[in-house]
Coordinates of C-alpha atoms in Angstrom, one line a residue:
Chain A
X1377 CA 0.0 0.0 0.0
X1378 CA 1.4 3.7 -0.9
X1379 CA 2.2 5.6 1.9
X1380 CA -0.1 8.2 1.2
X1381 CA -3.1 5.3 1.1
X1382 CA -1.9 4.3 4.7
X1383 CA -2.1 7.8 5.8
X1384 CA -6.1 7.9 4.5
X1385 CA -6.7 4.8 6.1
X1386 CA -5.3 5.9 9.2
X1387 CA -6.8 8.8 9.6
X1388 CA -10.4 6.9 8.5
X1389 CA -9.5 4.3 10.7
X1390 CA -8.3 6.1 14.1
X1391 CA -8.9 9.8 13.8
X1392 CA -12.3 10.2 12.1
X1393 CA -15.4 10.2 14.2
X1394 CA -18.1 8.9 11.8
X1395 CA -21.9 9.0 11.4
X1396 CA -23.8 7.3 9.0
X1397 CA -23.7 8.0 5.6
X1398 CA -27.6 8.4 4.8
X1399 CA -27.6 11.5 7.5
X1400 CA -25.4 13.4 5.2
X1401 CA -26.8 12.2 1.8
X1402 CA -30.4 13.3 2.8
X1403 CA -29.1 16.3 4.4
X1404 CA -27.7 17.2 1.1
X1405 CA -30.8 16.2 -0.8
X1406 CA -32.7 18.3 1.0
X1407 CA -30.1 21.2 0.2
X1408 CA -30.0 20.4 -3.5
X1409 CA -33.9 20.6 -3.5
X1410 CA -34.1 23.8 -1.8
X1411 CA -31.7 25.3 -4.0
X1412 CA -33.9 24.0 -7.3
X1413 CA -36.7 25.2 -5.5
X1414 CA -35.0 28.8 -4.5
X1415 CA -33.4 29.2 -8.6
X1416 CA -37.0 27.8 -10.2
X1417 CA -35.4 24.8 -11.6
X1418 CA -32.3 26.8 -13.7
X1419 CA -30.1 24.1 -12.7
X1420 CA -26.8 25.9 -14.5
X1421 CA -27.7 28.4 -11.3
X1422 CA -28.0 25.4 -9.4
X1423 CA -24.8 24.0 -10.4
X1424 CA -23.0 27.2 -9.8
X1425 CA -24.5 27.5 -6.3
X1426 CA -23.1 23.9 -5.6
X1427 CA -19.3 24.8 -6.6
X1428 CA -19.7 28.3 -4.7
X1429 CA -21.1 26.2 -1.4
X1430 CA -18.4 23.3 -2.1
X1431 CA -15.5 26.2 -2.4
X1432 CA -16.6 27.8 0.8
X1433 CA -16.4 24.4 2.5
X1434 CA -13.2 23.4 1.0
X1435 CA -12.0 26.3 2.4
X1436 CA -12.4 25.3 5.8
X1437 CA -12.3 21.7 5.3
X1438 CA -8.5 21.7 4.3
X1439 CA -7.1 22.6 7.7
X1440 CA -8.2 19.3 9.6
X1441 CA -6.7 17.4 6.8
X1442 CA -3.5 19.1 7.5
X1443 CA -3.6 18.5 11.4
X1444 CA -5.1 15.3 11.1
X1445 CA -2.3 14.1 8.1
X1446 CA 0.7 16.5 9.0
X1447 CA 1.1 15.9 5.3
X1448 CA 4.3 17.8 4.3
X1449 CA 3.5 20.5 0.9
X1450 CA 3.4 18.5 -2.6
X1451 CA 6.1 18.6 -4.3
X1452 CA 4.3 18.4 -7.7
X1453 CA 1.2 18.0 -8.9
X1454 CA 0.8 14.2 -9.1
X1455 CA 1.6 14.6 -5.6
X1456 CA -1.7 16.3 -5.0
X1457 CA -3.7 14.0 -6.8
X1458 CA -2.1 11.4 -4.8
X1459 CA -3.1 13.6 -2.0
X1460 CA -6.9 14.3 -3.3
X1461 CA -8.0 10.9 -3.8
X1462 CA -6.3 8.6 -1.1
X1463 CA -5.9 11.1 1.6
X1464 CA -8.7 13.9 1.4
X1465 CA -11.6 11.7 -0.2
X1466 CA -11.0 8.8 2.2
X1467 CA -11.0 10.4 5.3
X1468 CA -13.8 12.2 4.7
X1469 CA -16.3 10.1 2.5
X1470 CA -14.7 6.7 3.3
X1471 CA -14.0 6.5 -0.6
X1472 CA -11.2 6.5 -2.8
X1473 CA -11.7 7.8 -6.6
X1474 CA -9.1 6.6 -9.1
X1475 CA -6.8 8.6 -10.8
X1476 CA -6.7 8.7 -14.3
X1477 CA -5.8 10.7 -18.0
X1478 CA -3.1 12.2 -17.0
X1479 CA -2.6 15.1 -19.4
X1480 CA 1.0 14.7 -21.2
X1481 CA 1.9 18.2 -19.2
X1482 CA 1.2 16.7 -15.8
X1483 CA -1.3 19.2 -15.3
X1484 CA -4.7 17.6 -15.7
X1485 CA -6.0 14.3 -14.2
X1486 CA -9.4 12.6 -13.8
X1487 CA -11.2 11.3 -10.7
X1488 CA -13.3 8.7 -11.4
X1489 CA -15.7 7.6 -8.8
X1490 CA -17.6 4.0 -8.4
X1491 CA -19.7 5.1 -5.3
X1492 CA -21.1 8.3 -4.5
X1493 CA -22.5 8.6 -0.5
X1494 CA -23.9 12.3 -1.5
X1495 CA -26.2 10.3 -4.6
X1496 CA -27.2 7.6 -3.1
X1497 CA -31.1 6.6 -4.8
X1498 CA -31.0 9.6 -6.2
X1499 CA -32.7 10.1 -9.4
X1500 CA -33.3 13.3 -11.4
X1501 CA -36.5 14.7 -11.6
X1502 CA -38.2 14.2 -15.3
X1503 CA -38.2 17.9 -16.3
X1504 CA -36.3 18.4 -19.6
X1505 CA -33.0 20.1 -18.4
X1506 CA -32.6 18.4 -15.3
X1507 CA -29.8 16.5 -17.4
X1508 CA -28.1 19.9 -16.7
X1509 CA -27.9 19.5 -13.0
X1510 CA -24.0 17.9 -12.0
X1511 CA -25.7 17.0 -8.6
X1512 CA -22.7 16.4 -6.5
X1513 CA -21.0 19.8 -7.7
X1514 CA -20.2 20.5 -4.5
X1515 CA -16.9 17.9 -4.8
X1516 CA -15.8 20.5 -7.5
X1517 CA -15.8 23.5 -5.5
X1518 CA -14.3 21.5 -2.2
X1519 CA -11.6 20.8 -4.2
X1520 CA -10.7 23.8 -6.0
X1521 CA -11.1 25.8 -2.3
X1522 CA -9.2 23.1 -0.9
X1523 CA -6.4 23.2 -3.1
X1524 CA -6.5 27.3 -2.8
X1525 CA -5.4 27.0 0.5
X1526 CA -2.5 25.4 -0.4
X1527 CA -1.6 28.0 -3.2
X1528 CA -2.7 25.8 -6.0
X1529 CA -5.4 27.5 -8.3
X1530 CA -7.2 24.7 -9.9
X1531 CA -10.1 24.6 -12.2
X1532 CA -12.3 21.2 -11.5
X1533 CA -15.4 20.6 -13.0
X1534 CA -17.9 17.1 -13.5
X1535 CA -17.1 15.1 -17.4
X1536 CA -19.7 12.6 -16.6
X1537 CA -21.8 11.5 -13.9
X1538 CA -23.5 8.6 -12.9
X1539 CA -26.7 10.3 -11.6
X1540 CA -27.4 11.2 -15.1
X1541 CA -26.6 8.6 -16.7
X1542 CA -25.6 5.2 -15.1
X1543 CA -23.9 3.7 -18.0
X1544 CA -21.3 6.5 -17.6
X1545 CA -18.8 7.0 -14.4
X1546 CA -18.7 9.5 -12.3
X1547 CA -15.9 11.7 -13.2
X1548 CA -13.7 15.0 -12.3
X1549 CA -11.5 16.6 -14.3
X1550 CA -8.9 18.9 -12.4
X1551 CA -6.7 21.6 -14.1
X1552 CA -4.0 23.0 -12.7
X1553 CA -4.1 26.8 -13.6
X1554 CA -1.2 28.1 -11.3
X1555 CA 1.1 27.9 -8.4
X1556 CA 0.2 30.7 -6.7
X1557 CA 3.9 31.8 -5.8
X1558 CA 3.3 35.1 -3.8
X1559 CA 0.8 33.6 -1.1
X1560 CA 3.1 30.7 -0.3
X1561 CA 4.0 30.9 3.5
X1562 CA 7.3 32.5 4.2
X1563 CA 9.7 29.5 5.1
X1564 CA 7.6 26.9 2.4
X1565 CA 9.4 28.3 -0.8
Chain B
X1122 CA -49.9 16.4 5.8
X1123 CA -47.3 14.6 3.9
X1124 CA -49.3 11.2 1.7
X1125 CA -48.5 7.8 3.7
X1126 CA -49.7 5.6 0.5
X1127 CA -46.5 3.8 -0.1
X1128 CA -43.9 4.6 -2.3
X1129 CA -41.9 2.4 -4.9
X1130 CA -38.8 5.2 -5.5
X1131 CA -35.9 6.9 -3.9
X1132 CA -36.2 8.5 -1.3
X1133 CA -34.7 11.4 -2.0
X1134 CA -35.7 13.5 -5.1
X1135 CA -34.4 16.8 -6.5
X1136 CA -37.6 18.5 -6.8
X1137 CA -38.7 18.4 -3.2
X1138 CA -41.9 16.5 -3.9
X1139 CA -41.7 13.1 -3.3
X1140 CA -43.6 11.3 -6.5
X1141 CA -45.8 8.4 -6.8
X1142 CA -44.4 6.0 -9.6
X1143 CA -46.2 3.2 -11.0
X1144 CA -45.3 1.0 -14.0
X1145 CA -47.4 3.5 -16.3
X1146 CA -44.6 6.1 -16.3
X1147 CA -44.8 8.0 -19.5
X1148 CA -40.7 7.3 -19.8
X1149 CA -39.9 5.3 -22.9
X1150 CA -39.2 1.6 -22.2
X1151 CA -35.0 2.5 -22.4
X1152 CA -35.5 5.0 -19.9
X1153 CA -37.4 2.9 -17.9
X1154 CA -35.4 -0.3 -18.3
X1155 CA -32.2 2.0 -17.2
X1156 CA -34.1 4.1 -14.6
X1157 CA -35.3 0.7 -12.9
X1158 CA -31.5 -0.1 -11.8
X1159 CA -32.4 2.0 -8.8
X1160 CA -35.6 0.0 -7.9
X1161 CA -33.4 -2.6 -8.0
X1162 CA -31.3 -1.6 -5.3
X1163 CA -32.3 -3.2 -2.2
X1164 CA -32.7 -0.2 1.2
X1165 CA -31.0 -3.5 2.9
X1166 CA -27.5 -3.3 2.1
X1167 CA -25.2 -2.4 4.6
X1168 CA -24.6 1.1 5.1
X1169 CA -22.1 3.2 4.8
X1170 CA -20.2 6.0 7.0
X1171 CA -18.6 9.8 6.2
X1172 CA -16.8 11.7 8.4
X1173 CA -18.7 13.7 10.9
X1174 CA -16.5 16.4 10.0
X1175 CA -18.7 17.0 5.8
X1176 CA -21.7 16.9 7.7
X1177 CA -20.7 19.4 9.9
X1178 CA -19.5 21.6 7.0
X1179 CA -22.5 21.0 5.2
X1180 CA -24.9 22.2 7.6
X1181 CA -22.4 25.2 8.2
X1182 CA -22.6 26.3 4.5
X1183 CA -26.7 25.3 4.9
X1184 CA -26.8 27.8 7.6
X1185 CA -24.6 30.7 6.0
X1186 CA -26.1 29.9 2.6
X1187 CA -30.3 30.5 4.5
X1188 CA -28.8 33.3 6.5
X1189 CA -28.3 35.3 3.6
X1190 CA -31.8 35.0 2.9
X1191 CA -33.3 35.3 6.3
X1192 CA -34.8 38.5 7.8
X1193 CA -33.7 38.2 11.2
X1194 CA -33.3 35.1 13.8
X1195 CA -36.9 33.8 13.4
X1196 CA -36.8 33.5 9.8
X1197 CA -33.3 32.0 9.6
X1198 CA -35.0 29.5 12.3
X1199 CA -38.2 29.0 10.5
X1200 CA -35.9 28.3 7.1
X1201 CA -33.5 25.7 9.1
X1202 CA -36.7 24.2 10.4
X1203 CA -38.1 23.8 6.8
X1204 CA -34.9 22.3 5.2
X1205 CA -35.5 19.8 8.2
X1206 CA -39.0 19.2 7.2
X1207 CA -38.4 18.2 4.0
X1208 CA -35.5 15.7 5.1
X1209 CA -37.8 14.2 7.8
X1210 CA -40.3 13.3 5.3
X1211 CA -37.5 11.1 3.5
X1212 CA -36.1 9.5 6.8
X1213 CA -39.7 8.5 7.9
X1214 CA -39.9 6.8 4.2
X1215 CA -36.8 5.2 4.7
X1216 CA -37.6 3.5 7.8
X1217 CA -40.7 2.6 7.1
X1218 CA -39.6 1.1 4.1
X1219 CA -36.6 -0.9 5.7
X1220 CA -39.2 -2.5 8.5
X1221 CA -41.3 -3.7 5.6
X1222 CA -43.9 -6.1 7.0
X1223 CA -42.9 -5.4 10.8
X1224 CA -43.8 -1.5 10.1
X1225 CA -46.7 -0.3 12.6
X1226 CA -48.4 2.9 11.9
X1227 CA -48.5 4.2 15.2
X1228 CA -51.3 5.5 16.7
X1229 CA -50.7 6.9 19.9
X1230 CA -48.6 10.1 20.7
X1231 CA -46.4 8.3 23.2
X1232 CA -46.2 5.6 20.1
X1233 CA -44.7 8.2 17.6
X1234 CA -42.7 9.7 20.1
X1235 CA -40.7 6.8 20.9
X1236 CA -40.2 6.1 17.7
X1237 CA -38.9 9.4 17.0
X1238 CA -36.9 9.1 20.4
X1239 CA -35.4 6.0 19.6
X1240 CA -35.2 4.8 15.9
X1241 CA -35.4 8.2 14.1
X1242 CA -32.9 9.2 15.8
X1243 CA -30.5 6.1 16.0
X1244 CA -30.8 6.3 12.2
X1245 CA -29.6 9.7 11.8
X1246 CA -27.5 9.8 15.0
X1247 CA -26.5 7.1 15.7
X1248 CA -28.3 7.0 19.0
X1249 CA -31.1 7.3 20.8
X1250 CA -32.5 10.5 22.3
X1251 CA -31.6 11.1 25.6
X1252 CA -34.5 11.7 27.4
X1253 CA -38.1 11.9 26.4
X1254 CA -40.9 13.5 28.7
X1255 CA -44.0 15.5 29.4
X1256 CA -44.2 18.4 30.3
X1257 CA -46.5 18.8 34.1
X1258 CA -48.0 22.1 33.3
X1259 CA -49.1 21.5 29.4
X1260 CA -50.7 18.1 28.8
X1261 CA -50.0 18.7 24.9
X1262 CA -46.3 19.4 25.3
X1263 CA -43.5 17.6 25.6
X1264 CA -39.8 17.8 25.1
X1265 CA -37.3 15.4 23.3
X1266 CA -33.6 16.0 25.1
X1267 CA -30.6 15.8 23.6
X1268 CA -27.6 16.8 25.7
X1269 CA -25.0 16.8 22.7
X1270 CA -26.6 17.2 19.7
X1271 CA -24.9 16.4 16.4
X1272 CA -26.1 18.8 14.4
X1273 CA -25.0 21.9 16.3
X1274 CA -22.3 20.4 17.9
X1275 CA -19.5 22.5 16.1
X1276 CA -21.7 25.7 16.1
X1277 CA -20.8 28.6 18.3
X1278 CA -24.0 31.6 18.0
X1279 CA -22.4 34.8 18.8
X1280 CA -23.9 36.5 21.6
X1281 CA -25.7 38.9 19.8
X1282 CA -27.8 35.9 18.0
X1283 CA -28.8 34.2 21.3
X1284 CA -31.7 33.3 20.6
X1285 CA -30.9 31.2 17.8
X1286 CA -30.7 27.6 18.1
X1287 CA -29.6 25.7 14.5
X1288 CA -31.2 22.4 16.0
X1289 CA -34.2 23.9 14.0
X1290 CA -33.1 21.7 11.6
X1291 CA -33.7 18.4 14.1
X1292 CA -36.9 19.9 15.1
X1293 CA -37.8 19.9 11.4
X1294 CA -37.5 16.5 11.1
X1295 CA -39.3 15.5 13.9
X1296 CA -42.1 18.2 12.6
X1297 CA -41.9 15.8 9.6
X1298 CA -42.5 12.3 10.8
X1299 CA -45.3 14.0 13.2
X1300 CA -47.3 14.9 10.8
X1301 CA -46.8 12.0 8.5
X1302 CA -47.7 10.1 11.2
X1303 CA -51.1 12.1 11.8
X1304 CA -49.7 14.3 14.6
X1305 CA -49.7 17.7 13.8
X1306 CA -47.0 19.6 16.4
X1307 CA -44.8 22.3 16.2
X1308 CA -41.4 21.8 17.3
X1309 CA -38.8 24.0 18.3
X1310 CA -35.3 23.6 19.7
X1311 CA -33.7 25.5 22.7
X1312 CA -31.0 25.0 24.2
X1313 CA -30.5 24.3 28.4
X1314 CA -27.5 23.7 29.1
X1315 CA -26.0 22.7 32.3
X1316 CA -22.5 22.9 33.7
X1317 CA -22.9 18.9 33.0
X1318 CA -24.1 19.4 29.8
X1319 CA -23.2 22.9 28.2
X1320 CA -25.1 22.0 24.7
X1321 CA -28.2 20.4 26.1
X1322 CA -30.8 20.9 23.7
X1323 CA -34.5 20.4 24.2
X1324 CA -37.2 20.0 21.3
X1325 CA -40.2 21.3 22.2
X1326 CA -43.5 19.5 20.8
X1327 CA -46.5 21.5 21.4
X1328 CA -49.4 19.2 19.9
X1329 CA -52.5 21.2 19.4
X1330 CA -55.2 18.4 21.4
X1331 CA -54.7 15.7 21.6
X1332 CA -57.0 12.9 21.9
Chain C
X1418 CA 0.8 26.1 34.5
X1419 CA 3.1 25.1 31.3
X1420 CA 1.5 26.9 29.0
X1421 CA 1.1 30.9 29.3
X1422 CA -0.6 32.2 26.1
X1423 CA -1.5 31.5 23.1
X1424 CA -2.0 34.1 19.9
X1425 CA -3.0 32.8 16.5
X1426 CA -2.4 34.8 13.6
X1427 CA -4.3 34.9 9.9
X1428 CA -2.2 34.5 6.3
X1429 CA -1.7 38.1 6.5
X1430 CA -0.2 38.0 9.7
X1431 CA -3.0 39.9 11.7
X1432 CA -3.6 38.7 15.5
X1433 CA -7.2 37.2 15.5
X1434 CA -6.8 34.8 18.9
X1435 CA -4.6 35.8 22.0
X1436 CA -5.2 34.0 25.1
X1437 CA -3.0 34.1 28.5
X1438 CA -3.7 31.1 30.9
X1439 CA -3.0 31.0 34.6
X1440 CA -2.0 34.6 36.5
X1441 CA 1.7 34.8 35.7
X1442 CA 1.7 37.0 32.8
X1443 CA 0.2 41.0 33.5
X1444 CA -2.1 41.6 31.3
X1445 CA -1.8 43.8 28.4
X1446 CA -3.5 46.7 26.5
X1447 CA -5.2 45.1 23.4
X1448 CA -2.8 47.3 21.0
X1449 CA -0.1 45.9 22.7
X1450 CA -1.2 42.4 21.2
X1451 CA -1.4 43.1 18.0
X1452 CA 1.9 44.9 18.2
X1453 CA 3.5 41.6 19.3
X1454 CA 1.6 39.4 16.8
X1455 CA 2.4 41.7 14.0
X1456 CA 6.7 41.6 15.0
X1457 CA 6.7 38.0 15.2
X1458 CA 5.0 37.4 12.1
X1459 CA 7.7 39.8 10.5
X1460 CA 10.4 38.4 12.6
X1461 CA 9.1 35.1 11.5
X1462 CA 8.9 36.0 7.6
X1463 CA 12.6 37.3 8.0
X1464 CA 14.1 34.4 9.7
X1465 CA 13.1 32.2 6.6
X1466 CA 15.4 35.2 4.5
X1467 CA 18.5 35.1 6.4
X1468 CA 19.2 31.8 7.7
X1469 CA 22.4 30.7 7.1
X1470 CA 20.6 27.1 6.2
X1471 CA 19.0 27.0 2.5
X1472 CA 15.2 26.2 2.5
X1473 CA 14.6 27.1 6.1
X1474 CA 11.4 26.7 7.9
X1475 CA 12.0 30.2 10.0
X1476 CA 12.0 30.8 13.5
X1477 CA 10.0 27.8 15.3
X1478 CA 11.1 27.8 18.8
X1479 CA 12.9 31.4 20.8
X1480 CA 14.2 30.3 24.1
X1481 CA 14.5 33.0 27.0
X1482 CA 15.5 32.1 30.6
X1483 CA 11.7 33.0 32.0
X1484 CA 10.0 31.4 28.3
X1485 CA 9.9 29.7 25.4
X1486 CA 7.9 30.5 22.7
X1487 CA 6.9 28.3 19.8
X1488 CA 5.8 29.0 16.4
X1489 CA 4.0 26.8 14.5
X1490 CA 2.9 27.6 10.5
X1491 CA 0.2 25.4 9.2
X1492 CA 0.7 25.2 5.0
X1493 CA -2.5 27.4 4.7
X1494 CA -1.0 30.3 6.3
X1495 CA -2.6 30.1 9.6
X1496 CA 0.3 30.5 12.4
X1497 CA 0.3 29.4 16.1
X1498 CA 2.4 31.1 18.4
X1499 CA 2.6 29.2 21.9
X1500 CA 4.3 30.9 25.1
X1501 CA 5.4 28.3 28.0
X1502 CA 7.1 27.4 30.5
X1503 CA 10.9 26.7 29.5
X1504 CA 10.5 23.0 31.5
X1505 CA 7.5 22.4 28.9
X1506 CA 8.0 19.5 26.8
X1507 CA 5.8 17.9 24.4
X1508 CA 4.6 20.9 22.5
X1509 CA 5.0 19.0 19.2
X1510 CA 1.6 17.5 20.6
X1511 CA 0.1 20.4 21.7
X1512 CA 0.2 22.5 19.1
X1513 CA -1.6 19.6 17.2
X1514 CA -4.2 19.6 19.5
X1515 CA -4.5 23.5 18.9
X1516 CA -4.6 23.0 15.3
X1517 CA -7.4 20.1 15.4
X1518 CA -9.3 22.1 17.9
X1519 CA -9.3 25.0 15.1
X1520 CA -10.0 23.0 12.7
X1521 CA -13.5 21.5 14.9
X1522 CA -14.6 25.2 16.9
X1523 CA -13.6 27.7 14.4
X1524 CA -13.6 26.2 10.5
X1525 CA -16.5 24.5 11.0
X1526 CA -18.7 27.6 13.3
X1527 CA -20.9 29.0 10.3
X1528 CA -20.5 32.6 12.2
X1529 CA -17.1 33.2 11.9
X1530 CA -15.3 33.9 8.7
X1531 CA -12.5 33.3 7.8
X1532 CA -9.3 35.7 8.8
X1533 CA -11.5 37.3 10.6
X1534 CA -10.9 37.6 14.7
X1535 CA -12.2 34.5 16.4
X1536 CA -15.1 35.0 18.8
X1537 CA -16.3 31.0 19.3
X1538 CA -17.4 30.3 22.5
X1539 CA -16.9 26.1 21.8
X1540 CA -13.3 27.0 20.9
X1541 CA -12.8 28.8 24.0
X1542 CA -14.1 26.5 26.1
X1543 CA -12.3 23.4 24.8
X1544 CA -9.1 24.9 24.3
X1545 CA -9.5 26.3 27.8
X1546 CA -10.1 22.8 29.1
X1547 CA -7.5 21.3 27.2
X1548 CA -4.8 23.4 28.5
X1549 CA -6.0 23.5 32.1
X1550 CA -4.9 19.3 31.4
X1551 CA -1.7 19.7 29.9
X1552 CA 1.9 19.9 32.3

């Protein structure tokens, strides 16, 4: 097992007080309906509400991964990934997307899910552009705040998803856009 | 009142309103033959577990995101409430559904209230309620006590919002599987704490008459 | 008591926690804090510049005969600045406990903002009980 798996595990295992996973996926239901409900069904509105609520969280969410981990900075972007998927994902949804299409610059990578707490029996309603609605957007915006805390600027946004469609995977695409240089902590350079 | 006939779908829709599906759905037979995978799926398997931690965020990006919108402390209470409400009327589906032939409608207001007390909130909580009892002065009231509740338990109201208690959301839910149940309450949540228990919260059901 | 004070600062190096436990230390007019977070967060930020050792972390632990102060930069920004006793040990641990209790009482309080001074009364009262329990 990679060390970085181990260190997801761990923290799963030892340092994560857990609840059961239908408390958060109706929670979030109940969110995503009210947010239909408060847009009148334009789900690109929807969608964009999502990310914004996701990049808020991932804000906030990236500092107990850091005193939970003590994960030292990335040293490169595959790093991160590495970082995304076994460390961040597991600890906090008990899953672990795969990492895949690398771009040939090292700068792009897919997350491709198999399970999906957030969608569980979830269907779409029937209206016509309800095929519009990425309904677990909010991953998106928790990683690209996440990762902003960390002076990476990332763009991350859903290819496919299995809520739409199940004969498609779930999948992320996430785009490095920039180190941001000047907001590294003094001493991290 | 929220419909008791029984449902055959997911229980949680996008949309808000839960909908009645029979066989006769006007979706072409690909889209039913694909759409029926969820069916399928049996509420038995064994569940899963998330961090406490992305509940916690999710309710504080709930409450930030309905604070915006709310005109003062009621309001922002009366919208946590409702977000509750409409998630209590899955979780009561839920159960229901996963007791199958064992599932009793109850009938009596100590019936419900138990069932609230103890497998509502074991479901979401992952534990019972702490205490349930009636109040001596108001026949119609009682109170459902938790001393550490889940929902709030990272939430710190500044002291100019004292008055608000987020556990609207839990009293939202049990609003919900009141009045699916034929009990029509109002619920709110205030917390009493105690050197003991600094975050003890009490949920308030004031049933108009009861029988 | 082994540890004195605590003082968190935001990115930008603005003092938005400062705490003194137990009577020892007098206390001080609120400018004066800010005047002490903002020197050591420059103090810090020059440390990593001049030290003789290439890719320095900057100054992480000052040792006076009556204190020791510790200073502790999480890779968001976020620094912890820890004032104890010079016989305290174990401070590796404590200023993890610091950073988890942040992470819990103040990330996840939907009424505080971010950078912004911290006014939780869950993160007071658990830091307060987990210092009152350590040397």
């Amino acid at each position: 097992m990679s060390k970085v798996r181990s260190v997801g595990e761990e923290v799963w295992k030892h340092k994560t007080d857990k609840i059961n996973s239908e408390l958060l996926t109706l929670t979030y239901g109940s969110i995503v309906a009210q947010l239909v409900a408060d847009f009148d069904h334009d789900y690109a509105k929807v969608n964009k509400q999502l990310d914004k609520m996701g990049y808020n969280i991932g804000l906030r969410l990236i500092e107990e991964l850091l005193a939970k981990t003590g994960l030292p900075r990335c040293q490169n972007f595959r790093d991160t990934a590495e970082a995304v998927a076994k460390v961040g994902f597991k600890m906090f949804m008990n899953i672990t997307p795969t990492i895949s299409n690398w771009s040939v610059d090292s700068k792009q990578f897919s997350l491709v899910f198999t399970e999906n707490p957030l969608a569980e029996f979830v269907e779409l309603p029937d209206k016509p552009n309800a095929r519009d609605l990425w309904y677990s957007n909010i991953y998106a915006g928790v990683i690209r705040g996440a990762l902003e805390m960390v002076q990476l600027q990332v763009e991350a946004e859903f290819v496919s998803d299995a809520v739409q469609d199940p004969s498609l995977p779930t999948e992320i695409r996430v785009r490095l856009v920039k180190v941001l240089e000047d907001e590294i902590p003094p001493g991290e350079d | 009142m929220a419909d008791r006939t029984p449902i055959v779908h997911s229980s949680t829709v996008p949309g808000g309103v839960t909908q009645l599906r029979s066989a006769s759905s006007q979706a072409s037979l690909v889209e039913s033959a694909r759409k029926g995978a969820i069916y399928e799926r049996s509420l038995q398997r064994k569940r899963g577990e998330v961090s406490e931690s992305v509940m916690a965020l999710v309710i504080c990006e709930a409450v930030q995101y309905l604070q915006k919108q709310a005109k003062g402390i009621a309001d922002l209470e009366d919208r946590l409430n409702r977000l509750g409400y409409h998630m209590g009327q899955r979780v009561l589906e839920l159960i229901t559904l996963r007791e199958g032939k064992s599932a009793k409608r109850e009938t009596k207001v100590l019936g419900i209230l138990q069932f609230i007390h103890t497998m509502v909130w074991r479901t979401l909580f992952g534990r019972p309620a702490d205490a349930l009892e009636r109040s001596t002065e108001d026949t119609n009231q009682y109170m459902i006590i938790d001393n550490d509740p889940l929902i709030t338990r990272f939430i710190s109201v500044p002291k100019d919002m004292a008055q608000l208690n987020c556990a609207a959301f839990a009293a939202g839910i049990i609003e919900a599987v009141l009045d699916a149940s034929l009990f029509t309450a109002k619920v709110t949540a205030h917390t009493m704490g105690t050197p003991q228990t600094p975050d003890k919260t009490v949920y308030l059901v004031q049933f108009e008459s009861l029988r | 008591m082994g540890v004195k004070s605590i003082y968190i600062l935001n990115k930008a190096g603005g003092l938005i926690f400062q705490r003194d436990f137990g009577d020892s230390l007098s206390k001080l007019d609120s400018n004066d804090y800010l005047v002490i977070a903002g020197t050591l967060h420059s103090v810090h930020a020059i440390t990593t510049r001049i030290s003789p050792v290439a890719g320095s972390s900057g100054l992480t632990v000052m040792e006076t005969p009556s204190f020791s102060l510790h200073i502790f930069q999480s890779q968001t920004g976020i620094k912890f600045m820890i004032l104890t006793d010079r016989q305290q040990y174990g401070i590796d641990s404590i200023a993890s406990r610091i950073h988890h209790l942040y992470s819990d009482y103040v990330m996840k309080n939907p009424f505080y903002t971010l950078e912004m001074p911290i006014r939780c009364e869950k993160f007071d009262r658990y830091l307060g009980a987990y210092i009152s329990t350590v040397a």
